[in-house]
mmCIF file of C-alpha atoms and ligand atoms in Angstrom:
data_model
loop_
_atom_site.group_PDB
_atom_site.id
_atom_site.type_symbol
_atom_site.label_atom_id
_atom_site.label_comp_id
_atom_site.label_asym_id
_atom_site.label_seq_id
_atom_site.Cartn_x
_atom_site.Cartn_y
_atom_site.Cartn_z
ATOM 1 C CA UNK A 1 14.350 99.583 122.513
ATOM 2 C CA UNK A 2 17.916 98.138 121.406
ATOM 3 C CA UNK A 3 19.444 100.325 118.652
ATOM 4 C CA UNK A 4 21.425 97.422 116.722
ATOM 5 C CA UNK A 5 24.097 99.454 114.730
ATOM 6 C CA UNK A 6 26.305 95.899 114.073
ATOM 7 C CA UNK A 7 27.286 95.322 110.643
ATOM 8 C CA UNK A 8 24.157 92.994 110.450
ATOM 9 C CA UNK A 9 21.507 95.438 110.438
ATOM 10 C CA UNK A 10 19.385 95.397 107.641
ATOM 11 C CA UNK A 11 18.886 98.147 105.594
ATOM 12 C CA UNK A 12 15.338 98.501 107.124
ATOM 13 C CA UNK A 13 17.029 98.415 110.720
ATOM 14 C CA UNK A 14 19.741 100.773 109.514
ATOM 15 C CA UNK A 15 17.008 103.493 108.878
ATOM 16 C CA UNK A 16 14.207 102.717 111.196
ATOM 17 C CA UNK A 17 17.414 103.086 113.970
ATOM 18 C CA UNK A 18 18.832 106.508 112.033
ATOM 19 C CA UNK A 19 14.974 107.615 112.481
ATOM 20 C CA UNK A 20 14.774 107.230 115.998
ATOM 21 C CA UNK A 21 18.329 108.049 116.923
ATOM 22 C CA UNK A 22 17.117 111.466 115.289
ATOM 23 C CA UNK A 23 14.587 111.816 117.623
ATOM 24 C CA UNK A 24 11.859 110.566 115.154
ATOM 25 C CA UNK A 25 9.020 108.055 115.571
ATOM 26 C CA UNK A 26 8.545 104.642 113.793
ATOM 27 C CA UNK A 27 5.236 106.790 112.886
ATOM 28 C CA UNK A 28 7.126 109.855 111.422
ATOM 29 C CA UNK A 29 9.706 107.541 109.299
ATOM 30 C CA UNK A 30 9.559 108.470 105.914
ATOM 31 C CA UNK A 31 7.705 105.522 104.079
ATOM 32 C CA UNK A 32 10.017 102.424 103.602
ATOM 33 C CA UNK A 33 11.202 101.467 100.063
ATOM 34 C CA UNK A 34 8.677 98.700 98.250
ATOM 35 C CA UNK A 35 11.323 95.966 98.380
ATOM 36 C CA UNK A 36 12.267 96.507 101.642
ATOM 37 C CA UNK A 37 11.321 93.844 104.883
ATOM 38 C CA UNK A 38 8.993 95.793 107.330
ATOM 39 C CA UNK A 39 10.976 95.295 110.830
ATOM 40 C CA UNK A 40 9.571 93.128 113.367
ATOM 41 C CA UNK A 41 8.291 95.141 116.635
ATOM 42 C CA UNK A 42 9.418 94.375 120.416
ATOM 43 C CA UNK A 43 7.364 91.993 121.504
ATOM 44 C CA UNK A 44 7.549 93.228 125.609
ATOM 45 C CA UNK A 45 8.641 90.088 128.068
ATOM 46 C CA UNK A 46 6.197 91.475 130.023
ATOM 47 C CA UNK A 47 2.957 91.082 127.995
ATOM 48 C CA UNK A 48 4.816 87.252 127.725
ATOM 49 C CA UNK A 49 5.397 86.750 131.517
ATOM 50 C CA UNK A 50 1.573 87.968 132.255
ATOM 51 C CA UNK A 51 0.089 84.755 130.151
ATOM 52 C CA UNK A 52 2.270 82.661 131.596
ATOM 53 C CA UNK A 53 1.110 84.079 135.098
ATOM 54 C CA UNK A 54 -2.240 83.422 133.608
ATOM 55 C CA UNK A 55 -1.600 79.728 131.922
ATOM 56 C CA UNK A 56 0.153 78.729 136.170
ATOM 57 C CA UNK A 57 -2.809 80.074 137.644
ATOM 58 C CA UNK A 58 -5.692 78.032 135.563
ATOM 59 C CA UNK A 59 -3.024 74.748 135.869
ATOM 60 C CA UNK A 60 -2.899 75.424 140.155
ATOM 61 C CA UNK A 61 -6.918 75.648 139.635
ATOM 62 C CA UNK A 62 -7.038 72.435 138.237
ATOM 63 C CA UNK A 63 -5.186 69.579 139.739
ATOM 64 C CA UNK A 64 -1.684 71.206 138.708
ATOM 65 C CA UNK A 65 -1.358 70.604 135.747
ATOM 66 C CA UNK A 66 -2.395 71.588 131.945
ATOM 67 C CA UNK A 67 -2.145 67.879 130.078
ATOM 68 C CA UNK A 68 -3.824 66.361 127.469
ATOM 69 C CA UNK A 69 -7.289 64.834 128.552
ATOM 70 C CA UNK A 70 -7.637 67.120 131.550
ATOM 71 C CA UNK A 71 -9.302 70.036 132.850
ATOM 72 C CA UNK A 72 -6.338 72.729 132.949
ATOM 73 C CA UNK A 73 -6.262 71.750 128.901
ATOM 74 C CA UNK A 74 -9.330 73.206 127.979
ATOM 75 C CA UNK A 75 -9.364 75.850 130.169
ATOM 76 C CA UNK A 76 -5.602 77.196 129.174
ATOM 77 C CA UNK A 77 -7.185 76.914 125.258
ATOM 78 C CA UNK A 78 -10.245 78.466 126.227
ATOM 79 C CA UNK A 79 -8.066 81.603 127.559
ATOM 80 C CA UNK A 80 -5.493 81.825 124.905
ATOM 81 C CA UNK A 81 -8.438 81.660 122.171
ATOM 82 C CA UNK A 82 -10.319 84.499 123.855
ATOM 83 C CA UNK A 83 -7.390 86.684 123.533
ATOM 84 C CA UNK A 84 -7.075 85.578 119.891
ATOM 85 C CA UNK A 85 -10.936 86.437 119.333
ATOM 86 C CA UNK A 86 -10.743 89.915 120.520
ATOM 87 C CA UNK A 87 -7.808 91.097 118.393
ATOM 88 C CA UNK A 88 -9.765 90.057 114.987
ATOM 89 C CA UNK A 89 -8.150 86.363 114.817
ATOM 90 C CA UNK A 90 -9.986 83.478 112.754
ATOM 91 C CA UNK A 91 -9.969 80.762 115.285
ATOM 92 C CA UNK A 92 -10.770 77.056 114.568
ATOM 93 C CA UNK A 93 -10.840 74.272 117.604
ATOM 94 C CA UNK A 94 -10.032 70.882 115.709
ATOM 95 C CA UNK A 95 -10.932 68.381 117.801
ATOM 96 C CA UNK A 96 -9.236 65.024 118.387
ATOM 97 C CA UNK A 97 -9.058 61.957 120.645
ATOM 98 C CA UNK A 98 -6.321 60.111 122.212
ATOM 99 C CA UNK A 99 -5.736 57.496 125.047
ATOM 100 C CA UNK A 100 -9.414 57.810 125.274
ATOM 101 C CA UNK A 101 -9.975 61.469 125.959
ATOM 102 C CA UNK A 102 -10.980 64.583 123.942
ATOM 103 C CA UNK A 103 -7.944 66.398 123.097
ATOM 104 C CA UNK A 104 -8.203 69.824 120.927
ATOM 105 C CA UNK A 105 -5.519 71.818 118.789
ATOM 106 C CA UNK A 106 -6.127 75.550 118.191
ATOM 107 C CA UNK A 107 -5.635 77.085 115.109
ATOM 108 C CA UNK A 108 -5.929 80.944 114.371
ATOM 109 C CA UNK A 109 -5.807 82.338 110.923
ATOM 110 C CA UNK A 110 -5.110 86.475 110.577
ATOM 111 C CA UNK A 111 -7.367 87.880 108.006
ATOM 112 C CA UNK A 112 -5.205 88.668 104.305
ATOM 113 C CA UNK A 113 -2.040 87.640 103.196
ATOM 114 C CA UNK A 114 -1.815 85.227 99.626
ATOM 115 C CA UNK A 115 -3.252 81.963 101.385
ATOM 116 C CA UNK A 116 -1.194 79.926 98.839
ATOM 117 C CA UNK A 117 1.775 80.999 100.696
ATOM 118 C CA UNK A 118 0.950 80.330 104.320
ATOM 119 C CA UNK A 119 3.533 80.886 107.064
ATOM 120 C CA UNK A 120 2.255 78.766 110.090
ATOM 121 C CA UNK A 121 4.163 79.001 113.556
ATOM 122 C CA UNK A 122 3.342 76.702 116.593
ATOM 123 C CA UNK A 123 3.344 75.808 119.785
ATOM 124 C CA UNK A 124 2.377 72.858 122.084
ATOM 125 C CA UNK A 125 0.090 73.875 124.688
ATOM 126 C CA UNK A 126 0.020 70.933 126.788
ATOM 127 C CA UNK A 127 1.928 69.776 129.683
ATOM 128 C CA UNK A 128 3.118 66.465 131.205
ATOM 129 C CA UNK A 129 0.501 65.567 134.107
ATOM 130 C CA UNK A 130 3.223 66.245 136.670
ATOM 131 C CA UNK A 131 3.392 69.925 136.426
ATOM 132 C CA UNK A 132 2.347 73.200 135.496
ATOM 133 C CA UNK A 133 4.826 73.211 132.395
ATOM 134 C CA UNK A 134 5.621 77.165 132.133
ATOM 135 C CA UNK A 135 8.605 76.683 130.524
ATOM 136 C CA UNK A 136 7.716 73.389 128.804
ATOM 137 C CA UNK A 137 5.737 75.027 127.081
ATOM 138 C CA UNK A 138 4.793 77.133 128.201
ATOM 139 C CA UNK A 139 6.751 79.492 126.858
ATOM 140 C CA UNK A 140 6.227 78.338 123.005
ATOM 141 C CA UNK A 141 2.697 79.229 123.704
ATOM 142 C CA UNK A 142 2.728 82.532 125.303
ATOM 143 C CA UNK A 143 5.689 83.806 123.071
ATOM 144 C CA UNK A 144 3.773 83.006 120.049
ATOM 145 C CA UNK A 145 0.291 84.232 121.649
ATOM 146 C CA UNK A 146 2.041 87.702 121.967
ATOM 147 C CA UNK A 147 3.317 87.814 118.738
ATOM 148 C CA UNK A 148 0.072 87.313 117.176
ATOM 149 C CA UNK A 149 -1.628 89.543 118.921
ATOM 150 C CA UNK A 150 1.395 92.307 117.969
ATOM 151 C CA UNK A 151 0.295 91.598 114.660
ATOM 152 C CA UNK A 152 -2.939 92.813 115.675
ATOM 153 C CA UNK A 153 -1.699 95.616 117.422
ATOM 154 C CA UNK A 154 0.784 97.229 114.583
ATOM 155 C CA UNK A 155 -2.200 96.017 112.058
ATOM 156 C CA UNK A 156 0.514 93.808 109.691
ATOM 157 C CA UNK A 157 -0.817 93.299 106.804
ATOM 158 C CA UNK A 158 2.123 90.573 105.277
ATOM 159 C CA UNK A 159 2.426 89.844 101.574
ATOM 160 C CA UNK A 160 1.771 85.982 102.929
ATOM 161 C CA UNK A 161 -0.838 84.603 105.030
ATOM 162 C CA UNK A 162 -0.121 84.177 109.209
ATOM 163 C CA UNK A 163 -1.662 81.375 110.854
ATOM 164 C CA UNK A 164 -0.727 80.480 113.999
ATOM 165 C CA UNK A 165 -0.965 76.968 116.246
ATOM 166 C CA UNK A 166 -1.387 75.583 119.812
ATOM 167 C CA UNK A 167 -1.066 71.780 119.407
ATOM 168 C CA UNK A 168 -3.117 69.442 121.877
ATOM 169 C CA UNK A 169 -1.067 66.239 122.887
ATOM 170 C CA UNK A 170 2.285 66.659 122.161
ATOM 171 C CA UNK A 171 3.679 65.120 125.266
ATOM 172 C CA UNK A 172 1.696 61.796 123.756
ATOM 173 C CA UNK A 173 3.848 61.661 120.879
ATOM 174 C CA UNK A 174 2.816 64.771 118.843
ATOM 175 C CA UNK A 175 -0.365 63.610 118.416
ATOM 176 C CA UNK A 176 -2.105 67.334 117.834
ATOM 177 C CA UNK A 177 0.132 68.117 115.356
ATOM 178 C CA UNK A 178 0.873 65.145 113.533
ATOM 179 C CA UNK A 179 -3.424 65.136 113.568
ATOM 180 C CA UNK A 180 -3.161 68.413 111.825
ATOM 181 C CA UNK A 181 -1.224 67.417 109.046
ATOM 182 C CA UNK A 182 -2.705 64.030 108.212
ATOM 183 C CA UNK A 183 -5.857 66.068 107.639
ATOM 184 C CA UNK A 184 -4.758 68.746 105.789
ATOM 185 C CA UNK A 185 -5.616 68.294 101.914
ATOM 186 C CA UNK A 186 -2.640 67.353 99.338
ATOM 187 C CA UNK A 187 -3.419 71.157 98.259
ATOM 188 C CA UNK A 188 -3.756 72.506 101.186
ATOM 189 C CA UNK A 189 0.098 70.937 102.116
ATOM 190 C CA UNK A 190 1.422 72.583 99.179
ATOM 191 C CA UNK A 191 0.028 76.142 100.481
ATOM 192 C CA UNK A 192 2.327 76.018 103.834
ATOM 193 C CA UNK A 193 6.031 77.687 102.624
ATOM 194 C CA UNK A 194 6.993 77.121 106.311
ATOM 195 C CA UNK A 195 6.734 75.800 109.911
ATOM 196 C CA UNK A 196 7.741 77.675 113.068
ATOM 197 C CA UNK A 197 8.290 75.646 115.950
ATOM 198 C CA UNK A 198 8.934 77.073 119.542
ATOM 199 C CA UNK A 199 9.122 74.484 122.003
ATOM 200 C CA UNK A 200 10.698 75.400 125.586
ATOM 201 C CA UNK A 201 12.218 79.166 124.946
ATOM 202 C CA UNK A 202 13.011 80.208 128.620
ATOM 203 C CA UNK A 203 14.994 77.816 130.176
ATOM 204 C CA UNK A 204 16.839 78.912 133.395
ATOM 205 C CA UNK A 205 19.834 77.755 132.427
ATOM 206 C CA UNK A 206 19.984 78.681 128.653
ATOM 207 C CA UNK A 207 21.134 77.948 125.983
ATOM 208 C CA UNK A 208 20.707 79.122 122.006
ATOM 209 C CA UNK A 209 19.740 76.281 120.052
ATOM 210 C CA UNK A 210 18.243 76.891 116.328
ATOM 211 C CA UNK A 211 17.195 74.049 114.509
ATOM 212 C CA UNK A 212 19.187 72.848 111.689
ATOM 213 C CA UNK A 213 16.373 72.308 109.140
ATOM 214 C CA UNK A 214 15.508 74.665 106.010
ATOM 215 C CA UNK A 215 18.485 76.616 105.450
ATOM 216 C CA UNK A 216 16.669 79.777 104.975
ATOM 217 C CA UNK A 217 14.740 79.320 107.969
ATOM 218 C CA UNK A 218 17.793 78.745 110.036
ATOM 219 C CA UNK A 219 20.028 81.989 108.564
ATOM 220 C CA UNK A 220 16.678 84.258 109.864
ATOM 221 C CA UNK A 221 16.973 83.053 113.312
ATOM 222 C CA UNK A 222 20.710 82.848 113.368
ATOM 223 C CA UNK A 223 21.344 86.435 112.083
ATOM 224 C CA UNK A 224 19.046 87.329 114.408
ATOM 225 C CA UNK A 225 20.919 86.346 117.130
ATOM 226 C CA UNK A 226 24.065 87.573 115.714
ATOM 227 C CA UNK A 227 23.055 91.057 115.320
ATOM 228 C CA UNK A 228 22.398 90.908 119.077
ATOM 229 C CA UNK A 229 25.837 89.629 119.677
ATOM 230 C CA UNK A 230 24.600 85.871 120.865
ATOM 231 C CA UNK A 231 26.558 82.766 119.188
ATOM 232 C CA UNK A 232 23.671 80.170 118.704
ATOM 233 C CA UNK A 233 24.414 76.747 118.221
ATOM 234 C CA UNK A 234 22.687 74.073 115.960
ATOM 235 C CA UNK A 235 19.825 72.139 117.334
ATOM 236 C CA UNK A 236 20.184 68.573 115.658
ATOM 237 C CA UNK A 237 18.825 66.480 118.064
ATOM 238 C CA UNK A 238 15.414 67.231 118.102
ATOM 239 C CA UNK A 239 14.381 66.280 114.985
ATOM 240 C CA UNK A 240 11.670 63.729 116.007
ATOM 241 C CA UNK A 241 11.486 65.472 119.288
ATOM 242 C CA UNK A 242 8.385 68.356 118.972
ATOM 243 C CA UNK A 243 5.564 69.558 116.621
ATOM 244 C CA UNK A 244 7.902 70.545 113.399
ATOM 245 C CA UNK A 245 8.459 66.521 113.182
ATOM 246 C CA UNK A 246 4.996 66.222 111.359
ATOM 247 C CA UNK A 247 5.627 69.363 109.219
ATOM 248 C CA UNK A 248 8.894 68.268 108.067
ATOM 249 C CA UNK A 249 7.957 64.368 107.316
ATOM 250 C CA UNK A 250 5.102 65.775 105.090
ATOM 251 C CA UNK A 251 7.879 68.000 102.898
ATOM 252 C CA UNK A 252 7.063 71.179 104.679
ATOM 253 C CA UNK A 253 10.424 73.730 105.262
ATOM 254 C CA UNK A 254 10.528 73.815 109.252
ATOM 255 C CA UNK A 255 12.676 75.651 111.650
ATOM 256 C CA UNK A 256 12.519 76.856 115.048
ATOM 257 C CA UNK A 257 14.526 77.621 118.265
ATOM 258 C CA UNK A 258 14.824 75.672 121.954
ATOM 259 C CA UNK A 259 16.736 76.608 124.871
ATOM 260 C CA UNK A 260 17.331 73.307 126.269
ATOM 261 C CA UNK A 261 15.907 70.714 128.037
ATOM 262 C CA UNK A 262 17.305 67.623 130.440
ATOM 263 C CA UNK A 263 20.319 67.605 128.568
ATOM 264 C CA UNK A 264 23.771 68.817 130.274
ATOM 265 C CA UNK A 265 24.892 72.805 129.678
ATOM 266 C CA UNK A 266 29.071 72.207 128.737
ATOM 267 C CA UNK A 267 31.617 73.913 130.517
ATOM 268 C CA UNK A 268 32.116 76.039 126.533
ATOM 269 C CA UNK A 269 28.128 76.426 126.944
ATOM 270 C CA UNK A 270 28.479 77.960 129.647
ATOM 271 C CA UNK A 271 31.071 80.506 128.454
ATOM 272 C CA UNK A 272 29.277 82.142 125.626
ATOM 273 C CA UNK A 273 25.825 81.966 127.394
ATOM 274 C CA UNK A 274 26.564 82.230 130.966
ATOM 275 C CA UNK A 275 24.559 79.916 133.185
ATOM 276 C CA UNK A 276 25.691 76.921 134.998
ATOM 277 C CA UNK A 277 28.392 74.178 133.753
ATOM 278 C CA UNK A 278 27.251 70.789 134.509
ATOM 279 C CA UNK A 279 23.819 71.190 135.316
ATOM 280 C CA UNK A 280 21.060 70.724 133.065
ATOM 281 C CA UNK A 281 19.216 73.452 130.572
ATOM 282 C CA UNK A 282 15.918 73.294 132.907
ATOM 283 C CA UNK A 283 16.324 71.019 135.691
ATOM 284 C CA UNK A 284 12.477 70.727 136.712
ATOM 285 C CA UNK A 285 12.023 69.750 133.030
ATOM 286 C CA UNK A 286 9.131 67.572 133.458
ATOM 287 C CA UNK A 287 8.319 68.036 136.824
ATOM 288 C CA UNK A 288 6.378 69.946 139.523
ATOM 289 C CA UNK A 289 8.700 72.856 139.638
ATOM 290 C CA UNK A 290 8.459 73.700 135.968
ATOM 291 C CA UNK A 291 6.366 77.174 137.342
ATOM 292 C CA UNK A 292 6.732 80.621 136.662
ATOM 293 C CA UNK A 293 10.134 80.359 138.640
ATOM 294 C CA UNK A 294 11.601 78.081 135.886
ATOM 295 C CA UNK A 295 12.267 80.813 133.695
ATOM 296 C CA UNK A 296 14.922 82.906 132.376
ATOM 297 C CA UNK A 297 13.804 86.276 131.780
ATOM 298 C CA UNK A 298 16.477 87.370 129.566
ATOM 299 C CA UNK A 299 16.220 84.303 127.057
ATOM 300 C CA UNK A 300 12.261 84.548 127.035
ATOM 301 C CA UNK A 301 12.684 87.850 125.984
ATOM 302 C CA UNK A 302 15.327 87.334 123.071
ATOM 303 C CA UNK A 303 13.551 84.274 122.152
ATOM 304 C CA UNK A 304 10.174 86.048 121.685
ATOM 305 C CA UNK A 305 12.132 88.826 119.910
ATOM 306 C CA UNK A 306 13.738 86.603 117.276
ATOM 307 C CA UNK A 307 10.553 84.488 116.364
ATOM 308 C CA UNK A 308 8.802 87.479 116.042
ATOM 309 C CA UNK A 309 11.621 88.899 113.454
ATOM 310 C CA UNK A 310 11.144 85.552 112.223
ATOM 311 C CA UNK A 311 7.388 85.466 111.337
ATOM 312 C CA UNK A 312 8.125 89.119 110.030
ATOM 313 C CA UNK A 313 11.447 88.281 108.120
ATOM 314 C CA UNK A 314 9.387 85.255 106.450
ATOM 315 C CA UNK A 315 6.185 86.585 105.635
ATOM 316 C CA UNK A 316 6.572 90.130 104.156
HETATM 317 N N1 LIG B 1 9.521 68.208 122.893
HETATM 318 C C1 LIG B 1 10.141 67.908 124.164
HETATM 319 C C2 LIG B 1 9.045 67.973 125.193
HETATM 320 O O1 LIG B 1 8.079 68.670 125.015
HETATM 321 C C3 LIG B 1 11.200 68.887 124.522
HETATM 322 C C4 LIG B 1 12.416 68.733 123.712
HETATM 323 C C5 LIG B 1 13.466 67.961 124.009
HETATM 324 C C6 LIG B 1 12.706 69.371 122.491
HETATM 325 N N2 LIG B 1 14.419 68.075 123.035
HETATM 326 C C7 LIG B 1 13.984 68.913 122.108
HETATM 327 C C8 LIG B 1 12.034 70.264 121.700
HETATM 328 C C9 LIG B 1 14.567 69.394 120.955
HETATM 329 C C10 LIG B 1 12.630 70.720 120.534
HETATM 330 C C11 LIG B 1 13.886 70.270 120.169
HETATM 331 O O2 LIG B 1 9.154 67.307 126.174
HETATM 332 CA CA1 CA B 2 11.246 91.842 123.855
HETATM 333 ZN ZN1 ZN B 3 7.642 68.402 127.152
#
């Protein structure tokens, strides 16, 4: 575990790291006060890395691939939903169709919370048809799959309600999530304070982009990555680009964090992240060598990290 002791610690940090630097648990901590933000647990790379062994394997079984319309789809949904199922989840498939075949969004719903103040974080689980798409996405999906079931785990129990998403389609044009939200009710809109998107998070050659939407969204992340030392810079681009497109058309506060994509890592990129000036953020973006060697193990692993401070930050 990282002891942050950087003038950005929360209060919450501050004593939870005073606890353990005295040789206390997380278990023996004295309780925290009522006001205070319960802090977000490690969520281990490794339990991340393992489903996305899993999510190349069922692609390699069928045809390569996990995109919309196509075996490896159902299969990868099938496997993520089991996992959901076991740790007490409420899962829903909603069903949808598209270029003429069945396409299917998964939605999973943690018991409790105030359900007129949801916080929803997603993920597209599909691929292009020309790859296995670990790290696009992947990624998205097995970081968020792993911090739902560490909600299980520690037994959260929020102030607001967690739901989490795997979005069918998006390489089509968003057309899970944008399916999602045209059938959600006027009231049920209104019950969503926020939208977590995490699309590509472990690019080999990274970078720290955090979407510039809802301001209070954005500072979570961005502290985040402060307290860990890591300058972050503002993902503007994207806007119509992934799932938080739908969310944010329809007046929902969205936010989220990417890595990079086909675009070119700078020469001052590459100077506060490391990496590789002049050469893309993932070069088999799109392609058959997006596998479980497209990854950066150190940005998975602080990407996972922050959205899970995120979905605690936002929800307690
Ligand atoms: N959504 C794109 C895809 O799946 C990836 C992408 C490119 C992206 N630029 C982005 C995602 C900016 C979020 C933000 O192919
Ligand atoms: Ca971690
Ligand atoms: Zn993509």
């Amino acid at each position: 575990m990282k002891l942050s002791v950087s003038g950005r610690t929360t209060a919450v940090g501050a004593v939870a790291a005073l606890t353990l630097l005295a040789g206390g648990s997380m278990a023996d901590a004295a309780p925290a006060p009522e006001s205070a933000v319960a802090a977000a647990p490690d969520i281990p790379v490794a339990a991340v890395k393992a489903h996305l062994t899993q999510l190349q394997s069922i692609a390699t079984a069928n045809g390569g691939n996990r995109a919309h319309g196509r075996t490896g789809y159902k299969a990868s949904l099938d496997y993520v939903k089991a996992k959901l199922d076991a740790a007490g989840f409420t899962t829903t498939t909603q069903q949808f169709t598209s270029s003429g075949r069945t396409g299917y969004n998964l939605i999973a719903d943690w018991p409790g919370g105030d359900t007129n103040q949801v916080v929803m974080t997603g993920s597209h689980l599909d691929s292009v048809t020309a790859g296995p798409g670990i790290n696009d996405n992947g990624s998205g999906s097995a970081a968020i799959l792993e911090t739902a079931l560490t909600v299980a785990r520690t037994a959260y129990h929020p102030t607001k309600h967690l739901r989490f998403a795997w979005w069918g389609a998006e390489e089509l044009g968003m057309v899970g999530s944008r399916y999602y939200v045209s059938n959600l009710s006027t009231a049920n809109r209104a019950k969503i304070s926020g939208y977590l998107n995490f699309d590509m998070i472990g690019s080999p050659n990274p970078g720290y982009f955090v979407y510039d939407d809802d301001p209070a969204i954005e500072k979570t992340f961005k502290d985040y990555f402060t307290g860990l030392g890591i300058a972050t810079e503002p993902e503007t681009e994207g806007d119509g680009r992934s799932d938080h497109a739908p969310f944010k058309n329809a007046g929902i506060p969205v936010g989220g964090l990417f890595s990079g994509a086909d675009y070119i890592k700078t020469a001052a990129q590459a100077t506060k992240w490391g990496g590789t000036a002049g050469q893309a953020f993932d070069r088999c973006y799109h392609r058959s060598c997006d596998t479980t060697s497209n990854i950066n193990d150190t940005a998975l692993d602080r990407h996972g990290d922050a959205l899970a401070n995120a979905v605690w930050q936002l929800s307690s």
